[in-house]
mmCIF file of C-alpha atoms in Angstrom:
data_model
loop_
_atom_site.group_PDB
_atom_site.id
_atom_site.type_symbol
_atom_site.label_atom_id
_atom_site.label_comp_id
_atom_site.label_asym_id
_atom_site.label_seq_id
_atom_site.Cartn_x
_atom_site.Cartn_y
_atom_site.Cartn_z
ATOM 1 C CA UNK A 1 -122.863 67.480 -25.230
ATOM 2 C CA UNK A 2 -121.814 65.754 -22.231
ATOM 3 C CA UNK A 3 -125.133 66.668 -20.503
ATOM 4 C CA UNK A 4 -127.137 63.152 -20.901
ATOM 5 C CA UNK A 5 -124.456 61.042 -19.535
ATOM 6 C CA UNK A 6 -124.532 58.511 -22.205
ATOM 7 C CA UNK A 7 -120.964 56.704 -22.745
ATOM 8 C CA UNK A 8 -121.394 57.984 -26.977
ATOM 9 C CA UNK A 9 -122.434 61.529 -25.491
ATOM 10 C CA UNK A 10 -119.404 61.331 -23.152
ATOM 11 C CA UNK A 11 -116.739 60.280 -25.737
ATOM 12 C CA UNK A 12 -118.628 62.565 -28.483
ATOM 13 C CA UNK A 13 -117.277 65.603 -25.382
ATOM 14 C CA UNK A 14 -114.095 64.090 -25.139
ATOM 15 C CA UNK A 15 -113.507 63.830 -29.149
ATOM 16 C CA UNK A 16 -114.830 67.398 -29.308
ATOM 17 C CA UNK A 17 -113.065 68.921 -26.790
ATOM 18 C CA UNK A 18 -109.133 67.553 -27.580
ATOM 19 C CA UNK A 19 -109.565 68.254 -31.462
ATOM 20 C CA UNK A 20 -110.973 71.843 -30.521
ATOM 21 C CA UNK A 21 -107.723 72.170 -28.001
ATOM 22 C CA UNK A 22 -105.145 70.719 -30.667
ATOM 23 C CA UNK A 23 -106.562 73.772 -33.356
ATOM 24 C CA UNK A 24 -106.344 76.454 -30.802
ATOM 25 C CA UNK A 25 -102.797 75.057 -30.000
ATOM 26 C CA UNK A 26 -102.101 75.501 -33.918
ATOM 27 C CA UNK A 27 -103.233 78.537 -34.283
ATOM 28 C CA UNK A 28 -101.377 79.709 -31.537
ATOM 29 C CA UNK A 29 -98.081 78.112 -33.017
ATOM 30 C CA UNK A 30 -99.131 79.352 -36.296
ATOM 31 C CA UNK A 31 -99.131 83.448 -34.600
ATOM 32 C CA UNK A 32 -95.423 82.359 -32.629
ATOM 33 C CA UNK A 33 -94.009 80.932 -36.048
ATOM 34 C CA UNK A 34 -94.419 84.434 -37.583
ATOM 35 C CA UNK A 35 -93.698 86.684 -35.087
ATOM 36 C CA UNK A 36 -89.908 84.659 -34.815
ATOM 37 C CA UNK A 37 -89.934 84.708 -38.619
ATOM 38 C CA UNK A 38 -90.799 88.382 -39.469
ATOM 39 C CA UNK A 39 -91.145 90.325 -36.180
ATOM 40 C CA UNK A 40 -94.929 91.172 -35.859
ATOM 41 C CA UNK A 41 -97.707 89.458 -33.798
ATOM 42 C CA UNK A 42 -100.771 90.635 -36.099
ATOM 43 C CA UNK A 43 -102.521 87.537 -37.240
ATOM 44 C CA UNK A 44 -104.056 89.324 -39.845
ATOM 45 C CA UNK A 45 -100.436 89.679 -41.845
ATOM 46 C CA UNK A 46 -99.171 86.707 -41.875
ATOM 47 C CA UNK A 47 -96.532 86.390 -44.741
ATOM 48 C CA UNK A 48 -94.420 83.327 -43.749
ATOM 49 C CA UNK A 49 -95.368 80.505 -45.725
ATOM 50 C CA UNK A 50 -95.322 77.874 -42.502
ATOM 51 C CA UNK A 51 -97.245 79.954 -40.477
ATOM 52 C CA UNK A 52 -100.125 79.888 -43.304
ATOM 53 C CA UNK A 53 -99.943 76.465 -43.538
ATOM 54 C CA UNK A 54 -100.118 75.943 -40.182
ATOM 55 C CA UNK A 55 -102.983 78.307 -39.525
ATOM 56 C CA UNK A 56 -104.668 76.265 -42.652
ATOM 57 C CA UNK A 57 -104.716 73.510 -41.033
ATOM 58 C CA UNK A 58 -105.425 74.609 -37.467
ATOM 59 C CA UNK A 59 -109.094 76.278 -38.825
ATOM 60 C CA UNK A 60 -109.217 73.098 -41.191
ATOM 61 C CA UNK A 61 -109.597 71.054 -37.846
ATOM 62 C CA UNK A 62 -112.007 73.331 -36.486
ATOM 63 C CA UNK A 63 -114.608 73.579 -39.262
ATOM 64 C CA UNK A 64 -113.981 69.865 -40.140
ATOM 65 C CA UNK A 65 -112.735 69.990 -43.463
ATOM 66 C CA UNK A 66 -111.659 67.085 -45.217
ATOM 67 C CA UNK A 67 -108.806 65.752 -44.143
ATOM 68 C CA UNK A 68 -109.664 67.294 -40.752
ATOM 69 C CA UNK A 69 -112.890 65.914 -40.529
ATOM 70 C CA UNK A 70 -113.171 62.546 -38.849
ATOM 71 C CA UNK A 71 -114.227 64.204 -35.128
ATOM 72 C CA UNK A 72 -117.459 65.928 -36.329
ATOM 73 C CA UNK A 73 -119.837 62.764 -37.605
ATOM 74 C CA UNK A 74 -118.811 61.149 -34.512
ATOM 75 C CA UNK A 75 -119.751 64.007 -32.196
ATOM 76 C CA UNK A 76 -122.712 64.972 -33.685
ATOM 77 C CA UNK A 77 -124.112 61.308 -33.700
ATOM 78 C CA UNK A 78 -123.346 61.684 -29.939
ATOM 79 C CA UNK A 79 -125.347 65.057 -29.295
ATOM 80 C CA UNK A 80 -128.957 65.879 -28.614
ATOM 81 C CA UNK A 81 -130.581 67.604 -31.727
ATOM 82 C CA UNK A 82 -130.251 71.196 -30.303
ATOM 83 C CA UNK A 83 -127.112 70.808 -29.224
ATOM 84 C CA UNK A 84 -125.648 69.094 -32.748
ATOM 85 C CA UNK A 85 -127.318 72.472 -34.386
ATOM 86 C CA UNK A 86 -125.174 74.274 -32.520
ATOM 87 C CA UNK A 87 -122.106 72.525 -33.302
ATOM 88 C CA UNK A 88 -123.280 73.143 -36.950
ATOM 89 C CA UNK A 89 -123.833 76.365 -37.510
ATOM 90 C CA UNK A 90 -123.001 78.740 -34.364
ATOM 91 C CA UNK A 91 -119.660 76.793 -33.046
ATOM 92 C CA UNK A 92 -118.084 76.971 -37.150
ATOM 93 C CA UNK A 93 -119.098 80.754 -37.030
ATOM 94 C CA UNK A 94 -115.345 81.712 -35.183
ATOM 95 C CA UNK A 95 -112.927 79.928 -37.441
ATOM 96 C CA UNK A 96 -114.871 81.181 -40.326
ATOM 97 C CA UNK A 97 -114.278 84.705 -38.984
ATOM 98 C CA UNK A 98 -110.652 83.717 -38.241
ATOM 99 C CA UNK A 99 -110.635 82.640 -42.218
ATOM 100 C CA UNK A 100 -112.459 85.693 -43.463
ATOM 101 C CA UNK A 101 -109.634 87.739 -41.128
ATOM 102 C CA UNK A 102 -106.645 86.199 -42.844
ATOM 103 C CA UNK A 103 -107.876 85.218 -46.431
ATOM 104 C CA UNK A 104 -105.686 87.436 -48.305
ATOM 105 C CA UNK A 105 -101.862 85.799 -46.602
ATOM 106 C CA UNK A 106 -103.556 81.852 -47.364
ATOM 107 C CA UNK A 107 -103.269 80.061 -49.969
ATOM 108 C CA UNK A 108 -105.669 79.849 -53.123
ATOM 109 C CA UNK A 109 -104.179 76.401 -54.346
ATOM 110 C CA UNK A 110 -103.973 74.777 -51.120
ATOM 111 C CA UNK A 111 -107.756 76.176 -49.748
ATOM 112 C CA UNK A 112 -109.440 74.523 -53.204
ATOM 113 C CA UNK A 113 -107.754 71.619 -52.606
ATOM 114 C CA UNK A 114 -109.260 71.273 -49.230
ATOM 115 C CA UNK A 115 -112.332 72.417 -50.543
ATOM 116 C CA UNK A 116 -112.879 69.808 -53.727
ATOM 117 C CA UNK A 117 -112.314 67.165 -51.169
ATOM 118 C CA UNK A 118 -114.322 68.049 -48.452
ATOM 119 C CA UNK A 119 -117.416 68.104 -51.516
ATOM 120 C CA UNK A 120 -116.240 64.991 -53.045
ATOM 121 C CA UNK A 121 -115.910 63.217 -49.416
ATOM 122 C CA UNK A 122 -118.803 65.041 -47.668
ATOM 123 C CA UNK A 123 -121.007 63.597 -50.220
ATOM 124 C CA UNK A 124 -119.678 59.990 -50.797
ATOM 125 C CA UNK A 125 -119.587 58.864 -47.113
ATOM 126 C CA UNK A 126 -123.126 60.354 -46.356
ATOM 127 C CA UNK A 127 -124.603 57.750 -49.305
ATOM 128 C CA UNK A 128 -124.636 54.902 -47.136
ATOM 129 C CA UNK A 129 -125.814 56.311 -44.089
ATOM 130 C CA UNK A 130 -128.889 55.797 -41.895
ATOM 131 C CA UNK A 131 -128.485 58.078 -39.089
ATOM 132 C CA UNK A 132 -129.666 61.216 -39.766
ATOM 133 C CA UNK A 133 -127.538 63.514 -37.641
ATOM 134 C CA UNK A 134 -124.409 61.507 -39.527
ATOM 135 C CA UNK A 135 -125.832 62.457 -42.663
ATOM 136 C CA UNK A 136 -125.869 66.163 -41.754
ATOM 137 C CA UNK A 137 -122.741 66.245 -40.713
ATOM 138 C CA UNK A 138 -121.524 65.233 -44.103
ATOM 139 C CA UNK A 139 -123.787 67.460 -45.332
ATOM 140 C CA UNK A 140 -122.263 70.519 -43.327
ATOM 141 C CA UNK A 141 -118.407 69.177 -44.256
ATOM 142 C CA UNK A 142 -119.553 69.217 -47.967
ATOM 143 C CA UNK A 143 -121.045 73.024 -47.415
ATOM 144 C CA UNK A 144 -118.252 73.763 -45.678
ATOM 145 C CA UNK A 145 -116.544 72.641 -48.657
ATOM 146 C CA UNK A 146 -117.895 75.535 -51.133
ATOM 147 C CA UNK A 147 -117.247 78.301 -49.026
ATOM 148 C CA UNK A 148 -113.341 77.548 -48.635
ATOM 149 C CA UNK A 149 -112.694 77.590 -52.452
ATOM 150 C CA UNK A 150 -114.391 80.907 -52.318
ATOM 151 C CA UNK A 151 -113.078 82.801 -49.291
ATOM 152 C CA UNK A 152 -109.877 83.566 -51.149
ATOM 153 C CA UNK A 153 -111.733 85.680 -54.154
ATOM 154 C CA UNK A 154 -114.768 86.892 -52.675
ATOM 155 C CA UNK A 155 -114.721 86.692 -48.696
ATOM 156 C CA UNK A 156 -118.455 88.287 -48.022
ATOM 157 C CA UNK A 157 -119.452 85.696 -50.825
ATOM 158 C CA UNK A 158 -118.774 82.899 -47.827
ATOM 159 C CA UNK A 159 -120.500 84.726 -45.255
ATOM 160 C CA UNK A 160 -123.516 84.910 -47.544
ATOM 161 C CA UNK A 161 -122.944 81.138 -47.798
ATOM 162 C CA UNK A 162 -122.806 80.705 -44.379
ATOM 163 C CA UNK A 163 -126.066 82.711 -43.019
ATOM 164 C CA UNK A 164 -128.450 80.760 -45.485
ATOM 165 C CA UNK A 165 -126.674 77.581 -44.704
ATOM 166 C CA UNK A 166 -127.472 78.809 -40.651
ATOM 167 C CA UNK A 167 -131.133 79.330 -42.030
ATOM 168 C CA UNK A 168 -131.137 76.026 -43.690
ATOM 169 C CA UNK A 169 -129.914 73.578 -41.377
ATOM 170 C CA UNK A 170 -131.786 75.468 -38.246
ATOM 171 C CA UNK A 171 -135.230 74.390 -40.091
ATOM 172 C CA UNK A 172 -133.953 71.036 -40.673
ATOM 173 C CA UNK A 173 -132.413 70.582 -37.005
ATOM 174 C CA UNK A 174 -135.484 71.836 -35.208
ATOM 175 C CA UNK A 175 -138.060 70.522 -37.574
ATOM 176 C CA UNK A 176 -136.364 66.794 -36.623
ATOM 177 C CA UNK A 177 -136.336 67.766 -33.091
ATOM 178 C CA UNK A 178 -139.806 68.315 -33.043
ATOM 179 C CA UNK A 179 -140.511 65.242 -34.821
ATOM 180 C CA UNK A 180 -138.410 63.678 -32.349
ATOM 181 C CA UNK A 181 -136.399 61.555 -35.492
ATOM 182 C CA UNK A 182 -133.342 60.038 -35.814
ATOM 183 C CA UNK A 183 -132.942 57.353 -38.061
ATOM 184 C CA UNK A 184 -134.432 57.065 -42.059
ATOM 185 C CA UNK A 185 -136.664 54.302 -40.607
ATOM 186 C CA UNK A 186 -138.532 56.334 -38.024
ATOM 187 C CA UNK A 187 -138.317 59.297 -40.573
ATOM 188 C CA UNK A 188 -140.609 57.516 -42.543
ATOM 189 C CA UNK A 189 -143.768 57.067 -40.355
ATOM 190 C CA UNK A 190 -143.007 60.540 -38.923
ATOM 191 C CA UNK A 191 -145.584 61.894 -41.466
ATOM 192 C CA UNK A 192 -148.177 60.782 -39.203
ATOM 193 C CA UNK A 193 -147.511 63.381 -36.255
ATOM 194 C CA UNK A 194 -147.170 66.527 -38.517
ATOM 195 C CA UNK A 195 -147.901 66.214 -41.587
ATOM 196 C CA UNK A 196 -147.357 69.605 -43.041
ATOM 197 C CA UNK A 197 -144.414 70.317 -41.040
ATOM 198 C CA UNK A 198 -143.085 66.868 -42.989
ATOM 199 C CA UNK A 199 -144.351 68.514 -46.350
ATOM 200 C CA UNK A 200 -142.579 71.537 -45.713
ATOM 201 C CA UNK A 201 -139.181 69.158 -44.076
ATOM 202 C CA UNK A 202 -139.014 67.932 -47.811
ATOM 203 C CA UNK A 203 -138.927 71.423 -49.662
ATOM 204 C CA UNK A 204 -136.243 72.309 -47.312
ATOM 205 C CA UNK A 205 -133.902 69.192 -47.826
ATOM 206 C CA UNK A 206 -134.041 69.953 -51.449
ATOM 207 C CA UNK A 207 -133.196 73.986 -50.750
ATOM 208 C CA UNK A 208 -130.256 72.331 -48.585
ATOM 209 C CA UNK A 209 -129.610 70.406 -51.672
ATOM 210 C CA UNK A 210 -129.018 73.447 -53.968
ATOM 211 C CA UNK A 211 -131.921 72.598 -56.545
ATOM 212 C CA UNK A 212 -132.793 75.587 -58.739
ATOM 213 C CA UNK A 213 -136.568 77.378 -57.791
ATOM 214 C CA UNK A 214 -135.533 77.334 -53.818
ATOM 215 C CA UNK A 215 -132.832 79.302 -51.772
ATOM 216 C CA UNK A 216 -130.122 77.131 -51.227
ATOM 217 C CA UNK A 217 -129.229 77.594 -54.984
ATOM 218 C CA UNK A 218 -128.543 80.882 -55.024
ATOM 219 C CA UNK A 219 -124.781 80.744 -52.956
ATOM 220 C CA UNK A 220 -124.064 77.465 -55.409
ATOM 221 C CA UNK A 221 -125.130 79.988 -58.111
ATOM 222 C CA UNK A 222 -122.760 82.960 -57.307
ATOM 223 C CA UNK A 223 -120.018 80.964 -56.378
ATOM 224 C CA UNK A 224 -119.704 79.257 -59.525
ATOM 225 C CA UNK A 225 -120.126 82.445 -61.226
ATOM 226 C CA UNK A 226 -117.478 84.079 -59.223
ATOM 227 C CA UNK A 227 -115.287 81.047 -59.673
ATOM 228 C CA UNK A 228 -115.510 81.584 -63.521
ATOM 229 C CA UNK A 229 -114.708 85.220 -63.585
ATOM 230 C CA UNK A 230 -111.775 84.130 -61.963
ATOM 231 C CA UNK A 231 -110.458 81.722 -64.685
ATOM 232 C CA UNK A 232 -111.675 78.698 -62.415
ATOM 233 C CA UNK A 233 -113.944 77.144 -64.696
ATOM 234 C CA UNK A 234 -112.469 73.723 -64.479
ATOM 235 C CA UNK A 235 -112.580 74.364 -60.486
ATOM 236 C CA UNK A 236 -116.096 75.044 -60.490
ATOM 237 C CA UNK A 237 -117.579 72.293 -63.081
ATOM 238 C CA UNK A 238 -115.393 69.687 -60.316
ATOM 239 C CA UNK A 239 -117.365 70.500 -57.470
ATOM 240 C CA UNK A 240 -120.475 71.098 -59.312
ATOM 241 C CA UNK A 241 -120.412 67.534 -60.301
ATOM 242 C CA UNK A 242 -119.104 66.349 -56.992
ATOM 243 C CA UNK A 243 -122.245 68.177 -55.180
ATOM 244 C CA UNK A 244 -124.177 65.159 -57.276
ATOM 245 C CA UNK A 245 -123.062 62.744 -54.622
ATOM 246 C CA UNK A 246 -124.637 65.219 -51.915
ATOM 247 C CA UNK A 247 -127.998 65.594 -54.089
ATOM 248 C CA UNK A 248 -128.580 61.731 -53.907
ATOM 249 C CA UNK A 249 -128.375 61.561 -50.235
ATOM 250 C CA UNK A 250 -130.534 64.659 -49.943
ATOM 251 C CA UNK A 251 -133.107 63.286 -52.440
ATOM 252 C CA UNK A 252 -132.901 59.887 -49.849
ATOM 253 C CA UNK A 253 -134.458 61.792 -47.092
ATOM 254 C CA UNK A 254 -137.145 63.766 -48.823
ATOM 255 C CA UNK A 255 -138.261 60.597 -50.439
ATOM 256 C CA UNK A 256 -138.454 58.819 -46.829
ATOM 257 C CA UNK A 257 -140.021 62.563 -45.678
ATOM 258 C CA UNK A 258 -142.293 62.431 -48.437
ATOM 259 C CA UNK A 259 -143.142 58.754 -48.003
ATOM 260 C CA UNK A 260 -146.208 58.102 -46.613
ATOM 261 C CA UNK A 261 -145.751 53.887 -45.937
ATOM 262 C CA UNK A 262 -142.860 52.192 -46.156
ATOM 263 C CA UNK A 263 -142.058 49.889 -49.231
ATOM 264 C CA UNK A 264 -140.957 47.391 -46.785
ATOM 265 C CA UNK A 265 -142.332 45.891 -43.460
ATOM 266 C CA UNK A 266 -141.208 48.575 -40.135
ATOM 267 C CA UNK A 267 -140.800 47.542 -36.907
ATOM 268 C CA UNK A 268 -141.176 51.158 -35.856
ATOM 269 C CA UNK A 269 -145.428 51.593 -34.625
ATOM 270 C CA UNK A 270 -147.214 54.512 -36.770
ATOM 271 C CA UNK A 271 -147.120 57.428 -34.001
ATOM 272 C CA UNK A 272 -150.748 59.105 -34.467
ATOM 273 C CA UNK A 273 -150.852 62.931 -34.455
ATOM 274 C CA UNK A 274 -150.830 64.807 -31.328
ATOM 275 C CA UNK A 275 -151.789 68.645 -30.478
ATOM 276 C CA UNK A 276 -148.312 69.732 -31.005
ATOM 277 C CA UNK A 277 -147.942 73.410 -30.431
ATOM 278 C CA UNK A 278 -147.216 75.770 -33.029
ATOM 279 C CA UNK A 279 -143.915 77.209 -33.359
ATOM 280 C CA UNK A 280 -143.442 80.470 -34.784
ATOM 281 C CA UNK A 281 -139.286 79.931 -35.499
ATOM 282 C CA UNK A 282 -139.582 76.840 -37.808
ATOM 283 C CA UNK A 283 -142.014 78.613 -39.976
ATOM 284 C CA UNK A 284 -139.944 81.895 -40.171
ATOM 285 C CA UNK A 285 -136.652 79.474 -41.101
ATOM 286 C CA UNK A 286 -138.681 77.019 -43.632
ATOM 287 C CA UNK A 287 -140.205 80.017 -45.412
ATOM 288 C CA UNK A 288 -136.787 81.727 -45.461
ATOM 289 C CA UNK A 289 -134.867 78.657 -46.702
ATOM 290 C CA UNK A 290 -137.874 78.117 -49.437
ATOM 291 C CA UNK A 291 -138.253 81.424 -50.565
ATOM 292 C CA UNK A 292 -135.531 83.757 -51.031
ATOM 293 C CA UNK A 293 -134.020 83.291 -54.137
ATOM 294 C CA UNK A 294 -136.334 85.650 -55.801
ATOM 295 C CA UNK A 295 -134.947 88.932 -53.400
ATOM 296 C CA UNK A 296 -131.603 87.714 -54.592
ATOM 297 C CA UNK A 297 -130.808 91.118 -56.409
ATOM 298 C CA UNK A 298 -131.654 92.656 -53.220
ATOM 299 C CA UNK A 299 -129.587 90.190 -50.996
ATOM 300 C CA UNK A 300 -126.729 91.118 -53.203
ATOM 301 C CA UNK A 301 -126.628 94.931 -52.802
ATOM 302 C CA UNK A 302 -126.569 94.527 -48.846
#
């Protein structure tokens, strides 16, 4: 993070590193507070109601769940593209694990509470934003968001979550790194360099949005299912609604992708198309984030 030596890359390191710290601290207070209680170390068995509300809250802060979640716009707006992809899939890929370990001692109340607001926030701060790597971080605290209230029923339902949410943002991330954009503004005469790579940018952002024909509906799809086989209806109309707020800010970006002039007079000069290489990975991760509802049946019996 730290690598460009910019003063917002420096304090985006320094915000980064002490929240990181003050959840590993937790977690490790969370393990001592049960082992005094009831005798045993395992992590995996933890029965004392502090130490799950402890350890809660520790992987709360590390995922950036609402009301955890201040640290991550902050650091991602500091961090290079690559790096800020990273951070968003990869680096939330331990506590999930830690989550997945323990999922059966936490608790289901306290987990959808987290969860509803991390939706319901994740999508209301990212409406008036014009940074793009802001907006994805609300994005990935409002994703974030659905696979908490489901780790507690059906833990490989999350995971599922989480690798097509890793396939979806990667194609997002990389396609904006090669379009070297960073605000909405420049976003908009970005169409110029590579085109298709722009039309394909927009089908994406609406798969990341959870719309119907495209991938990322089908973990919004079986998690409100699941939900309602577990007498969660209420539960699961909430944060359908509250993924609305999400959808606007989604539907923002693939109207500035789609965009070919802006309404309005840019400062920003058109930048012509250049002989950009071709790169195998975005085109693997586009077509995968496009196209794989219809092998749902067969994504389910894996």
């Amino acid at each position: 993070i730290s690598k460009s030596h910019h003063p917002r890359a420096i304090e985006a390191a320094t915000k980064y590193f002490l929240t990181q710290a003050t959840a590993s601290a937790l977690v490790l207070f969370s393990s001592m507070t049960n082992a005094w209680q009831t005798g045993q170390w395992d992590i995996t068995q933890l029965t004392h109601p502090m130490s799950c509300l402890i350890l809660t809250s520790a992987v709360a802060m590390k995922l950036g769940l609402v009301p955890f979640h201040f640290w991550f716009p902050e650091v991602l707006q500091g961090s290079p593209m690559v790096t800020g992809l990273l951070l968003s899939t990869l680096m939330k890929l331990p506590p999930i694990t830690l989550l997945y370990m323990t999922s059966p001692s936490l608790d289901p109340t306290l987990l959808t509470a987290l969860a509803i607001l991390s939706v319901a926030l994740g999508g209301w701060m990212g409406l008036n934003q014009t940074q793009i790597r802001k907006i994805l971080a609300f994005s990935s605290i409002s994703h974030l968001g659905w696979m908490a209230i489901i780790i507690v029923y059906n833990p490989k339902l999350t995971l599922l979550n989480f690798c097509l949410y890793t396939v979806m943002t990667a194609a997002v991330f990389l396609t904006l790194n090669t379009t070297k954009v960073l605000k909405l503004t420049t976003l908009m005469t970005a169409w110029t360099k590579t085109p298709s790579l722009n039309a394909m940018l927009l089908l994406t952002l609406l798969s990341l949005a959870g719309l119907p024909p495209l991938t990322g509906f089908l973990p919004k799809w079986l998690i409100i299912q699941e939900l309602t086989k577990q007498d969660m209806a209420p539960a699961a109309t909430l944060i359908s609604l509250l993924s609305l707020l999400s959808l606007f800010f989604y539907l923002r970006l693939a109207y500035c992708t789609a965009i070919t002039l802006p309404p309005h007079t840019t400062n920003h000069m058109k930048q012509w198309r250049t002989n950009k290489p071709t790169n195998i990975t975005i085109a693997m991760l586009t077509t995968m984030s496009i196209m794989l509802l219809p092998i749902s049946p067969m994504i389910l019996t894996i």
